[in-house]
Amino acid sequence: MQNTMGLEQRGHVLLIAGSTAVHRRTVQVAPSANLAALGVVPVSMLLNSDLPCDTTYLDGARDPNLVLTRLRTAAATPGPLLVYLSGRLTVDRRSGRLHLALAGTTAASVRYTGLPWEWLGVELRGRPAGLTTVLVDLVADKAAWPLLREYGSLPASPSAEVYGVVSPPGFAGSGNAVSGYTRRWIDQLGSNPTRPDNLRLHALAAGAAALPPGALVLPTARELAAPGQARRTPGRPETPEPPTPGRAAAADAGGDSVRDPRPHIHALATSGRHVEAAALAQAWEQYVLRNTGYGSAEATGWLEIRADLARMAGSFGLATELWTGAARIRLAAHHPDAPEVHAAATGALYCWTRVKDPETAIGAAPELIRLLRALPSLDSRHVQLAQQRLEFLHRAPSRT
């Protein structure tokens, strides 16, 4: 986010701690602890800028209008801006709007005491592209989580780069300690002699944070694959050469030496740590998507890694979806007879035959069968097998 428009420019760091998230009397995320930990990090490291900078801490705020005033002031800064938010996401049941719960926010008072999430987007939307980063470490409560699942992401201003995690309700937290994602983000800042760019920091932090199952990692792979997303941030120096499955991939703590993360990911999966393996692979897929673009061989390779990790975890429905998507991408770039196309297609079929839930299997079948039919040199028995199983699933009595 380095700004080069002039020495008169200033940056701003806005740190917001919402309400503590608690499950069965155990703290899931402690926003105050997160802000305290970030408070000892040099602002130049947080902002990735040597410009003069203003810093605003909001911990324990109860009035959403006060938070809005501070947000509006921060958004008006002409230079780079970092907004960090930690706490509990909830929903005003009357309007169905997402809110960041503030101190004292209850289910009955959300619309009056919570910060509407859309206010963040409204205040940031007028800022120039490339100067705004939103970093989140949040927990969604039982009211907010279904809405986030429907969105598939956490809506924010298109002018901002959004990184972070939203954990689902019901997981056992780490008490009053700094949460895993924020701690790993800070660790990476302190362990690298040259500050990594935000996407690399995010990839390393998300992969090492031991996120709970189902956590929403932002940005999602779908967002990174959207038109216009696979580009370098304007106004910044070129980032180091991106990692690819075929060569150096992950920066280690020394900053200069690099290593391939795939052996580590595979070791996590084979030891049963499937959630950590999947989170690390997804984070690296996001990094590669941003740097090489949707449809690149490197990005598709990471999609296939995620598919195989899902297979190893026994998530055959997800594995089928990922393998099918990878095969479609491969088919768009290669001849239908290409080995990499056939390999992805047969991987999808293999996993689909092991999907036990009839509705999931029926839902994935049409796209899979269309894929198989698009490969004329593929063994015709594969198509027959898929059609026969689909017919059987339609005839089988439904399970209640």
Coordinates of C-alpha atoms in Angstrom, one line a residue:
M1 CA 0.0 0.0 0.0
Q2 CA 2.9 2.3 -0.4
N3 CA 1.8 5.7 -1.6
T4 CA 4.1 7.7 -3.8
M5 CA 2.0 10.8 -4.4
G6 CA 4.0 13.1 -2.2
L7 CA 5.5 13.6 1.2
E8 CA 2.5 15.6 2.4
Q9 CA 0.5 12.4 2.3
R10 CA -0.4 10.6 5.6
G11 CA -1.5 7.1 6.4
H12 CA -4.0 5.8 9.0
V13 CA -4.4 2.6 11.0
L14 CA -7.8 2.1 12.5
L15 CA -8.1 -0.8 15.0
I16 CA -11.6 -1.8 16.1
A17 CA -12.4 -4.3 18.8
G18 CA -16.0 -5.4 18.9
S19 CA -17.7 -7.7 21.4
T20 CA -16.0 -10.8 22.7
A21 CA -17.3 -14.0 21.2
V22 CA -18.2 -16.7 23.8
H23 CA -19.3 -20.3 23.4
R24 CA -20.3 -22.3 26.5
R25 CA -18.5 -19.8 28.8
T26 CA -15.3 -20.2 26.8
V27 CA -13.9 -17.1 24.9
Q28 CA -13.6 -17.9 21.2
V29 CA -12.0 -14.6 20.2
A30 CA -10.8 -11.8 22.5
P31 CA -10.7 -8.6 20.5
S32 CA -9.0 -6.6 23.2
A33 CA -6.1 -9.0 23.4
N34 CA -5.8 -8.8 19.6
L35 CA -5.7 -5.0 19.6
A36 CA -3.1 -5.1 22.5
A37 CA -0.9 -7.4 20.5
L38 CA -1.2 -5.3 17.3
G39 CA -0.5 -2.1 19.4
V40 CA 3.1 -3.1 20.0
V41 CA 3.8 -3.7 16.2
P42 CA 5.4 -0.7 14.6
V43 CA 2.8 1.2 12.6
S44 CA 5.1 1.3 9.5
M45 CA 5.1 -2.6 9.6
L46 CA 1.3 -2.7 9.9
L47 CA 0.7 -0.2 7.1
N48 CA 3.7 -1.3 4.9
S49 CA 4.5 2.4 4.5
D50 CA 7.1 4.9 5.8
L51 CA 4.7 7.8 5.6
P52 CA 3.6 9.7 8.7
C53 CA 0.6 7.9 10.1
D54 CA -2.3 8.4 12.5
T55 CA -3.4 5.5 14.7
T56 CA -6.9 5.1 16.2
Y57 CA -7.8 2.4 18.8
L58 CA -11.4 1.6 19.5
D59 CA -11.7 -0.9 22.3
G60 CA -14.9 -1.2 24.3
A61 CA -16.9 1.2 22.2
R62 CA -20.7 1.1 22.8
D63 CA -21.9 3.7 20.4
P64 CA -22.0 2.7 16.7
N65 CA -22.1 6.4 15.7
L66 CA -18.8 7.0 17.5
V67 CA -17.3 4.1 15.5
L68 CA -18.7 5.5 12.3
T69 CA -17.2 8.9 13.0
R70 CA -13.7 7.4 13.5
L71 CA -14.2 5.2 10.4
R72 CA -15.2 8.3 8.4
T73 CA -12.1 10.2 9.6
A74 CA -9.9 7.3 8.7
A75 CA -11.4 6.9 5.3
A76 CA -10.8 10.5 4.5
T77 CA -7.0 10.1 4.9
P78 CA -5.3 10.7 1.5
G79 CA -2.7 8.0 2.0
P80 CA -2.7 4.2 2.7
L81 CA -5.3 2.9 5.2
L82 CA -5.5 -0.3 7.3
V83 CA -8.7 -1.1 9.1
Y84 CA -8.6 -4.1 11.5
L85 CA -11.7 -5.5 13.0
S86 CA -12.0 -8.3 15.5
G87 CA -15.1 -9.5 17.4
R88 CA -18.4 -11.1 16.9
L89 CA -20.6 -10.8 13.8
T90 CA -24.3 -11.0 14.4
V91 CA -27.6 -10.1 12.6
D92 CA -30.4 -7.8 13.3
R93 CA -33.3 -10.3 12.9
R94 CA -35.8 -7.6 11.9
S95 CA -33.8 -6.2 8.9
G96 CA -31.5 -9.2 8.3
R97 CA -28.4 -7.0 8.2
L98 CA -25.0 -8.0 9.4
H99 CA -23.6 -6.1 12.3
L100 CA -20.3 -6.1 14.2
A101 CA -21.4 -6.5 17.8
L102 CA -20.0 -3.8 20.1
A103 CA -19.7 -3.8 23.9
G104 CA -23.1 -4.3 25.3
T105 CA -24.8 -5.6 22.1
T106 CA -27.5 -8.2 22.7
A107 CA -29.8 -10.0 20.4
A108 CA -32.5 -7.6 21.2
S109 CA -30.4 -4.4 20.8
V110 CA -28.4 -5.2 17.7
R111 CA -30.0 -2.6 15.5
Y112 CA -29.2 0.1 18.0
T113 CA -25.9 -1.0 19.5
G114 CA -24.2 -2.9 16.8
L115 CA -22.1 -1.5 13.9
P116 CA -23.9 -2.3 10.5
W117 CA -21.4 -4.0 8.4
E118 CA -22.5 -2.1 5.3
W119 CA -21.3 1.1 6.9
L120 CA -17.8 -0.1 6.3
G121 CA -18.3 -0.5 2.6
V122 CA -20.1 2.9 2.3
E123 CA -17.3 4.8 3.9
L124 CA -14.5 3.1 2.0
R125 CA -16.1 3.0 -1.5
G126 CA -14.8 6.4 -2.5
R127 CA -11.2 5.6 -1.8
P128 CA -8.7 5.1 -4.6
A129 CA -7.9 1.5 -5.5
G130 CA -4.8 0.1 -4.0
L131 CA -4.7 2.2 -0.9
T132 CA -7.0 0.4 1.5
T133 CA -6.7 -2.9 3.3
V134 CA -9.3 -4.4 5.6
L135 CA -8.1 -7.1 7.9
V136 CA -10.6 -9.2 9.9
D137 CA -10.4 -11.8 12.6
L138 CA -14.1 -12.5 13.4
V139 CA -16.5 -15.1 14.8
A140 CA -20.0 -15.4 13.3
D141 CA -22.7 -16.3 15.8
K142 CA -25.6 -18.7 15.1
A143 CA -27.7 -15.9 13.6
A144 CA -25.0 -14.6 11.3
W145 CA -23.4 -17.8 10.1
P146 CA -26.3 -18.9 7.8
L147 CA -26.2 -15.5 6.1
L148 CA -22.5 -15.7 5.5
R149 CA -22.9 -19.2 4.1
E150 CA -25.5 -17.7 1.7
Y151 CA -23.2 -14.9 0.7
G152 CA -20.2 -17.3 0.4
S153 CA -18.0 -14.4 1.6
L154 CA -18.1 -11.2 3.7
P155 CA -19.2 -8.3 1.6
A156 CA -17.0 -5.2 1.7
S157 CA -16.1 -2.3 -0.5
P158 CA -14.6 -3.3 -4.0
S159 CA -12.0 -0.6 -3.5
A160 CA -10.5 -2.4 -0.5
E161 CA -8.4 -5.5 -0.3
V162 CA -10.0 -7.7 2.3
Y163 CA -8.0 -10.4 4.1
G164 CA -8.8 -12.5 7.2
V165 CA -10.9 -15.3 8.6
V166 CA -14.5 -15.6 9.9
S167 CA -14.8 -18.6 12.2
P168 CA -18.2 -20.4 12.6
P169 CA -20.2 -20.6 15.8
G170 CA -19.7 -23.4 18.3
F171 CA -15.9 -24.0 18.1
A172 CA -13.8 -24.1 21.2
G173 CA -11.7 -20.9 21.3
S174 CA -8.4 -20.1 22.8
G175 CA -9.6 -18.1 25.8
N176 CA -8.4 -14.6 26.4
A177 CA -5.2 -15.2 24.4
V178 CA -4.5 -13.6 21.1
S179 CA -6.4 -15.5 18.4
G180 CA -4.5 -17.8 16.1
Y181 CA -4.8 -15.9 12.8
T182 CA -3.9 -12.5 14.3
R183 CA -1.0 -14.1 16.2
R184 CA 0.4 -15.7 13.1
W185 CA 0.0 -12.5 11.2
I186 CA 2.1 -10.7 13.8
D187 CA 4.6 -13.5 13.9
Q188 CA 5.2 -13.2 10.2
L189 CA 5.7 -9.5 10.5
G190 CA 8.3 -10.0 13.2
S191 CA 10.2 -12.9 11.6
N192 CA 10.8 -11.6 8.2
P193 CA 13.6 -9.0 7.6
T194 CA 11.7 -7.7 4.6
R195 CA 8.0 -7.3 5.2
P196 CA 6.0 -9.7 2.9
D197 CA 3.1 -8.2 1.0
N198 CA -0.3 -8.6 2.6
L199 CA -1.4 -11.5 0.4
R200 CA 1.7 -13.5 1.4
L201 CA 1.2 -12.6 5.0
H202 CA -2.4 -13.8 4.8
A203 CA -1.4 -17.1 3.2
L204 CA 1.2 -17.8 5.8
A205 CA -1.0 -16.8 8.7
A206 CA -4.1 -18.7 7.6
G207 CA -2.1 -21.8 6.9
A208 CA -0.5 -21.8 10.3
A209 CA -3.4 -20.7 12.4
A210 CA -5.1 -24.1 13.0
L211 CA -8.5 -22.6 11.9
P212 CA -11.7 -24.4 13.0
P213 CA -13.4 -26.6 10.5
G214 CA -15.5 -24.6 8.0
A215 CA -13.9 -21.3 8.7
L216 CA -14.4 -18.7 6.0
V217 CA -11.0 -17.6 4.6
L218 CA -11.0 -14.2 2.8
P219 CA -10.6 -13.5 0.0
T220 CA -12.2 -16.7 -1.3
A221 CA -10.8 -18.4 -4.3
R222 CA -13.9 -17.4 -6.3
E223 CA -13.3 -13.7 -5.5
L224 CA -9.7 -14.0 -6.6
A225 CA -10.8 -15.6 -9.8
A226 CA -13.3 -12.9 -10.7
P227 CA -12.5 -10.6 -13.6
G228 CA -10.1 -7.8 -12.7
Q229 CA -9.0 -9.5 -9.5
A230 CA -5.9 -11.3 -10.8
R231 CA -3.7 -8.2 -11.0
R232 CA -1.0 -6.6 -9.0
T233 CA -2.0 -3.8 -6.6
P234 CA -1.5 -0.4 -8.3
G235 CA 1.0 2.0 -6.7
R236 CA 3.2 -0.7 -5.2
P237 CA 6.5 -2.2 -6.1
E238 CA 6.4 -5.6 -7.8
T239 CA 6.1 -8.5 -5.4
P240 CA 8.5 -11.4 -5.5
E241 CA 7.9 -14.1 -8.0
P242 CA 4.8 -16.0 -6.9
P243 CA 5.0 -19.6 -5.7
T244 CA 4.0 -22.4 -8.0
P245 CA 3.5 -26.1 -7.5
G246 CA 6.4 -26.9 -9.7
R247 CA 9.1 -24.8 -7.9
A248 CA 9.8 -22.6 -4.9
A249 CA 6.6 -21.8 -3.1
A250 CA 6.6 -20.5 0.4
A251 CA 8.8 -17.9 2.0
D252 CA 10.1 -19.1 5.3
A253 CA 11.1 -17.1 8.3
G254 CA 14.5 -16.1 6.8
G255 CA 12.7 -14.2 4.0
D256 CA 15.3 -15.0 1.4
S257 CA 15.2 -18.8 1.2
V258 CA 12.1 -20.5 0.0
R259 CA 10.6 -23.9 0.1
D260 CA 7.8 -25.9 -1.5
P261 CA 4.9 -26.1 0.9
R262 CA 3.4 -29.2 -0.6
P263 CA 5.4 -31.7 1.5
H264 CA 4.3 -29.9 4.7
I265 CA 0.7 -29.9 3.5
H266 CA 0.8 -33.6 2.7
A267 CA 2.4 -34.4 6.1
L268 CA -0.5 -32.5 7.8
A269 CA -3.1 -34.5 5.8
T270 CA -1.5 -37.9 6.4
S271 CA -1.3 -37.2 10.1
G272 CA -5.0 -36.5 10.3
R273 CA -4.7 -32.7 10.5
H274 CA -7.0 -32.2 7.5
V275 CA -8.4 -28.8 8.4
E276 CA -5.0 -27.3 8.7
A277 CA -3.9 -28.9 5.5
A278 CA -6.9 -27.6 3.6
A279 CA -6.6 -24.1 5.0
L280 CA -2.9 -23.9 4.0
A281 CA -3.6 -25.2 0.5
Q282 CA -6.5 -22.8 0.1
A283 CA -4.4 -19.8 1.2
W284 CA -1.7 -20.7 -1.3
E285 CA -4.3 -21.2 -4.0
Q286 CA -5.5 -17.6 -3.3
Y287 CA -1.9 -16.3 -3.5
V288 CA -1.3 -18.0 -6.9
L289 CA -4.7 -16.9 -8.3
R290 CA -3.9 -13.3 -7.5
N291 CA -0.5 -13.4 -9.1
T292 CA -1.0 -15.7 -12.1
G293 CA -4.8 -15.4 -12.8
Y294 CA -7.7 -17.8 -13.1
G295 CA -7.1 -20.7 -15.4
S296 CA -3.3 -20.6 -15.1
A297 CA -1.5 -24.0 -14.8
E298 CA -0.2 -23.0 -11.4
A299 CA -3.6 -22.0 -10.0
T300 CA -5.2 -25.2 -11.4
G301 CA -2.5 -27.3 -9.8
W302 CA -3.4 -25.9 -6.4
L303 CA -7.1 -26.6 -7.1
E304 CA -6.2 -30.2 -7.8
I305 CA -4.2 -30.3 -4.6
R306 CA -7.2 -29.1 -2.7
A307 CA -9.3 -31.8 -4.4
D308 CA -6.9 -34.6 -3.4
L309 CA -6.8 -33.2 0.2
A310 CA -10.6 -33.4 0.3
R311 CA -10.4 -37.0 -0.9
M312 CA -7.9 -37.8 1.9
A313 CA -10.2 -36.3 4.4
G314 CA -13.2 -38.3 3.2
S315 CA -15.0 -35.3 1.9
F316 CA -15.9 -36.9 -1.4
G317 CA -18.6 -34.5 -2.4
L318 CA -16.2 -31.5 -2.2
A319 CA -13.5 -33.6 -3.9
T320 CA -15.9 -34.3 -6.8
E321 CA -16.7 -30.6 -7.2
L322 CA -13.1 -29.6 -7.1
W323 CA -11.9 -32.3 -9.5
T324 CA -14.7 -31.5 -11.9
G325 CA -13.8 -27.8 -11.8
A326 CA -10.2 -28.5 -12.4
A327 CA -11.0 -30.8 -15.3
R328 CA -13.1 -28.1 -16.9
I329 CA -10.3 -25.6 -16.6
R330 CA -7.8 -28.1 -18.1
L331 CA -10.2 -28.9 -20.9
A332 CA -10.4 -25.2 -21.8
A333 CA -6.7 -25.0 -22.2
H334 CA -5.8 -28.5 -23.6
H335 CA -6.9 -31.0 -26.1
P336 CA -9.6 -33.4 -24.8
D337 CA -7.0 -36.2 -25.1
A338 CA -4.5 -34.5 -22.9
P339 CA -3.4 -36.7 -19.9
E340 CA -4.0 -33.9 -17.4
V341 CA -7.6 -33.5 -18.5
H342 CA -8.2 -37.3 -18.2
A343 CA -6.5 -37.4 -14.8
A344 CA -8.8 -34.7 -13.4
A345 CA -11.9 -36.3 -14.9
T346 CA -11.2 -39.7 -13.6
G347 CA -10.4 -38.2 -10.2
A348 CA -13.8 -36.6 -10.2
L349 CA -15.5 -39.8 -11.2
Y350 CA -13.6 -41.8 -8.6
C351 CA -14.7 -39.5 -5.8
W352 CA -18.2 -39.2 -7.0
T353 CA -18.7 -43.0 -6.8
R354 CA -17.8 -42.7 -3.1
V355 CA -20.3 -40.0 -2.2
K356 CA -22.7 -41.6 0.2
D357 CA -25.3 -38.9 0.4
P358 CA -27.8 -39.5 -2.5
E359 CA -28.8 -35.8 -2.8
T360 CA -25.1 -34.7 -3.0
A361 CA -24.4 -37.4 -5.6
I362 CA -27.4 -36.5 -7.7
G363 CA -26.6 -32.8 -7.6
A364 CA -23.0 -33.4 -8.8
A365 CA -23.9 -35.9 -11.5
P366 CA -25.1 -33.7 -14.4
E367 CA -21.9 -31.6 -14.6
L368 CA -19.7 -34.7 -14.2
I369 CA -21.5 -36.6 -17.0
R370 CA -21.3 -33.6 -19.3
L371 CA -17.6 -33.5 -18.6
L372 CA -17.1 -37.2 -19.3
R373 CA -19.0 -37.0 -22.6
A374 CA -16.8 -34.1 -23.7
L375 CA -13.8 -36.5 -23.7
P376 CA -14.3 -38.8 -26.6
S377 CA -11.1 -40.8 -26.1
L378 CA -12.0 -41.6 -22.4
D379 CA -13.0 -45.1 -21.7
S380 CA -16.8 -45.2 -22.6
R381 CA -17.4 -47.4 -19.5
H382 CA -16.8 -44.4 -17.4
V383 CA -19.8 -42.6 -18.8
Q384 CA -21.9 -45.8 -18.6
L385 CA -20.9 -46.2 -14.9
A386 CA -21.9 -42.6 -14.1
Q387 CA -25.3 -42.9 -15.9
Q388 CA -26.1 -46.3 -14.3
R389 CA -25.3 -45.0 -10.8
L390 CA -27.4 -41.8 -11.4
E391 CA -30.4 -43.9 -12.6
F392 CA -30.0 -46.1 -9.5
L393 CA -29.9 -43.1 -7.2
H394 CA -33.1 -41.7 -8.8
R395 CA -34.9 -45.1 -8.3
A396 CA -33.7 -45.6 -4.8
P397 CA -36.1 -44.8 -2.0
S398 CA -35.3 -41.4 -0.3
R399 CA -33.8 -41.5 3.2
T400 CA -35.7 -39.7 5.9

